mmCIF file of C-alpha atoms in Angstrom:
data_model
loop_
_atom_site.group_PDB
_atom_site.id
_atom_site.type_symbol
_atom_site.label_atom_id
_atom_site.label_comp_id
_atom_site.label_asym_id
_atom_site.label_seq_id
_atom_site.Cartn_x
_atom_site.Cartn_y
_atom_site.Cartn_z
ATOM 1 C CA GLN A 1 -5.921 9.022 -18.362
ATOM 2 C CA ALA A 2 -3.028 8.705 -15.894
ATOM 3 C CA GLN A 3 -0.779 5.796 -16.769
ATOM 4 C CA LEU A 4 2.538 4.213 -15.781
ATOM 5 C CA VAL A 5 4.290 1.719 -18.046
ATOM 6 C CA GLU A 6 7.334 -0.311 -16.988
ATOM 7 C CA SER A 7 9.847 -1.699 -19.443
ATOM 8 C CA GLY A 8 13.268 -3.338 -19.496
ATOM 9 C CA GLY A 9 12.569 -6.653 -17.814
ATOM 10 C CA THR A 10 14.085 -9.758 -19.365
ATOM 11 C CA LEU A 11 15.973 -12.973 -18.665
ATOM 12 C CA VAL A 12 19.422 -12.313 -17.189
ATOM 13 C CA GLN A 13 22.164 -14.472 -15.671
ATOM 14 C CA PRO A 14 23.118 -14.266 -11.996
ATOM 15 C CA GLY A 15 25.530 -11.396 -11.472
ATOM 16 C CA GLY A 16 24.139 -9.507 -14.431
ATOM 17 C CA SER A 17 22.501 -6.103 -14.644
ATOM 18 C CA LEU A 18 19.326 -4.528 -15.967
ATOM 19 C CA ARG A 19 17.812 -1.081 -16.073
ATOM 20 C CA LEU A 20 14.073 -0.822 -15.681
ATOM 21 C CA SER A 21 12.189 2.234 -16.905
ATOM 22 C CA CYS A 22 8.916 3.718 -15.719
ATOM 23 C CA ALA A 23 7.199 6.070 -18.153
ATOM 24 C CA ALA A 24 4.407 8.310 -16.905
ATOM 25 C CA SER A 25 1.696 9.846 -19.047
ATOM 26 C CA GLY A 26 -1.431 11.819 -18.308
ATOM 27 C CA PHE A 27 0.089 13.490 -15.236
ATOM 28 C CA THR A 28 3.236 15.307 -14.161
ATOM 29 C CA LEU A 29 5.550 12.818 -12.481
ATOM 30 C CA GLY A 30 7.633 15.573 -10.911
ATOM 31 C CA TYR A 31 4.901 16.159 -8.325
ATOM 32 C CA TYR A 32 4.943 12.508 -7.197
ATOM 33 C CA ALA A 33 7.156 10.187 -5.239
ATOM 34 C CA VAL A 34 8.058 7.092 -7.262
ATOM 35 C CA GLY A 35 8.175 3.664 -5.676
ATOM 36 C CA TRP A 36 9.425 0.363 -7.011
ATOM 37 C CA PHE A 37 7.875 -2.920 -5.927
ATOM 38 C CA ARG A 38 8.213 -6.553 -6.864
ATOM 39 C CA GLN A 39 6.191 -9.706 -6.491
ATOM 40 C CA ALA A 40 7.541 -13.214 -6.874
ATOM 41 C CA PRO A 41 5.259 -16.207 -7.495
ATOM 42 C CA GLY A 42 3.482 -17.229 -4.315
ATOM 43 C CA LYS A 43 4.820 -14.274 -2.337
ATOM 44 C CA GLU A 44 3.493 -10.947 -1.143
ATOM 45 C CA ARG A 45 4.311 -7.727 -2.942
ATOM 46 C CA GLU A 46 7.548 -6.253 -1.605
ATOM 47 C CA GLY A 47 8.425 -2.565 -1.580
ATOM 48 C CA ILE A 48 12.064 -2.238 -2.621
ATOM 49 C CA SER A 49 12.702 1.466 -3.230
ATOM 50 C CA CYS A 50 11.220 4.939 -3.221
ATOM 51 C CA ILE A 51 12.474 8.322 -4.365
ATOM 52 C CA SER A 52 10.830 11.582 -3.378
ATOM 53 C CA ASN A 53 9.657 14.112 -5.919
ATOM 54 C CA GLY A 54 12.635 16.357 -5.178
ATOM 55 C CA ASN A 55 15.256 13.561 -4.969
ATOM 56 C CA GLY A 56 16.011 14.550 -1.398
ATOM 57 C CA ARG A 57 14.884 11.264 0.116
ATOM 58 C CA ILE A 58 15.685 7.807 -1.209
ATOM 59 C CA TYR A 59 14.860 4.491 0.430
ATOM 60 C CA TYR A 60 15.880 0.904 -0.262
ATOM 61 C CA ALA A 61 14.808 -2.376 1.204
ATOM 62 C CA ASP A 62 17.564 -4.371 2.883
ATOM 63 C CA SER A 63 17.157 -7.075 0.264
ATOM 64 C CA VAL A 64 18.358 -4.754 -2.515
ATOM 65 C CA LYS A 65 20.443 -2.119 -0.734
ATOM 66 C CA GLY A 66 23.856 -1.765 -2.325
ATOM 67 C CA ARG A 67 22.759 -3.503 -5.518
ATOM 68 C CA PHE A 68 19.847 -1.440 -6.876
ATOM 69 C CA THR A 69 19.768 2.288 -7.633
ATOM 70 C CA VAL A 70 16.671 4.410 -8.178
ATOM 71 C CA SER A 71 16.670 7.624 -10.196
ATOM 72 C CA ARG A 72 14.298 9.920 -12.021
ATOM 73 C CA ASP A 73 14.197 12.449 -14.837
ATOM 74 C CA ASN A 74 11.276 14.738 -14.192
ATOM 75 C CA ALA A 75 11.795 16.670 -17.423
ATOM 76 C CA GLU A 76 11.169 13.440 -19.329
ATOM 77 C CA ASN A 77 8.424 12.193 -16.997
ATOM 78 C CA MET A 78 10.499 9.064 -16.346
ATOM 79 C CA ALA A 79 11.870 7.050 -13.455
ATOM 80 C CA TYR A 80 14.404 4.231 -13.451
ATOM 81 C CA LEU A 81 15.659 1.342 -11.388
ATOM 82 C CA GLN A 82 19.176 0.061 -12.017
ATOM 83 C CA LEU A 83 19.549 -3.568 -10.949
ATOM 84 C CA ASP A 84 23.134 -4.780 -10.467
ATOM 85 C CA ASN A 85 24.602 -8.043 -9.202
ATOM 86 C CA LEU A 86 21.324 -9.817 -9.743
ATOM 87 C CA LYS A 87 20.507 -12.979 -7.832
ATOM 88 C CA PRO A 88 17.992 -15.742 -8.576
ATOM 89 C CA GLU A 89 15.891 -14.538 -5.653
ATOM 90 C CA ASP A 90 15.418 -11.229 -7.490
ATOM 91 C CA THR A 91 13.171 -13.020 -9.974
ATOM 92 C CA ALA A 92 9.801 -11.271 -9.855
ATOM 93 C CA VAL A 93 7.426 -8.957 -11.622
ATOM 94 C CA TYR A 94 8.627 -5.411 -10.978
ATOM 95 C CA PHE A 95 6.146 -2.556 -10.639
ATOM 96 C CA CYS A 96 6.514 1.187 -10.420
ATOM 97 C CA ALA A 97 4.043 3.414 -8.635
ATOM 98 C CA ALA A 98 3.539 7.149 -8.179
ATOM 99 C CA ASP A 99 2.089 8.810 -5.079
ATOM 100 C CA ARG A 100 1.551 12.553 -4.819
ATOM 101 C CA SER A 101 1.564 12.395 -0.998
ATOM 102 C CA GLY A 102 5.039 10.832 -0.810
ATOM 103 C CA CYS A 103 6.382 7.347 -0.221
ATOM 104 C CA HIS A 104 3.146 5.772 1.025
ATOM 105 C CA PHE A 105 1.244 4.066 -1.829
ATOM 106 C CA THR A 106 -1.745 3.230 0.356
ATOM 107 C CA GLY A 107 -4.174 5.987 -0.537
ATOM 108 C CA LYS A 108 -7.067 5.947 -2.959
ATOM 109 C CA MET A 109 -6.435 9.332 -4.546
ATOM 110 C CA ASN A 110 -3.470 10.399 -6.674
ATOM 111 C CA VAL A 111 -1.771 6.997 -6.477
ATOM 112 C CA TYR A 112 -1.018 5.225 -9.747
ATOM 113 C CA TRP A 113 0.410 1.797 -10.531
ATOM 114 C CA GLY A 114 1.950 0.219 -13.560
ATOM 115 C CA ARG A 115 1.184 -3.310 -14.679
ATOM 116 C CA GLY A 116 4.696 -4.654 -14.205
ATOM 117 C CA THR A 117 7.629 -6.070 -16.143
ATOM 118 C CA GLN A 118 9.081 -9.547 -15.658
ATOM 119 C CA VAL A 119 12.660 -9.978 -14.448
ATOM 120 C CA THR A 120 13.990 -13.530 -14.464
ATOM 121 C CA VAL A 121 17.451 -14.275 -13.055
ATOM 122 C CA SER A 122 18.640 -17.732 -14.022
ATOM 123 C CA SER A 123 21.699 -19.494 -15.358
#
């Protein structure tokens, strides 16, 4: 029953911006940390951001720090990732995930993943 659905991915020019959304259903997102990940063709999945359930702790990978911004709206059961100053190397499928234990995403219980949304950065 628990589900995460990403949206907002599209083709964008270098230097452009996008906002990705992560909609949760079947569970209360406010109890969970939300992570954002991406996977480019032929590469391993990369963790790029995480926000705690109470917004007190936020993490970014060096590859996106200063360009991407994570946020959440627990009342709407939503999380977001703002992508600014996009580069071709940002091209990937972007995933959101929810983990009740915090920013870990390695457990077998109370960890949920979306199926991803494609972001393509090209001129």
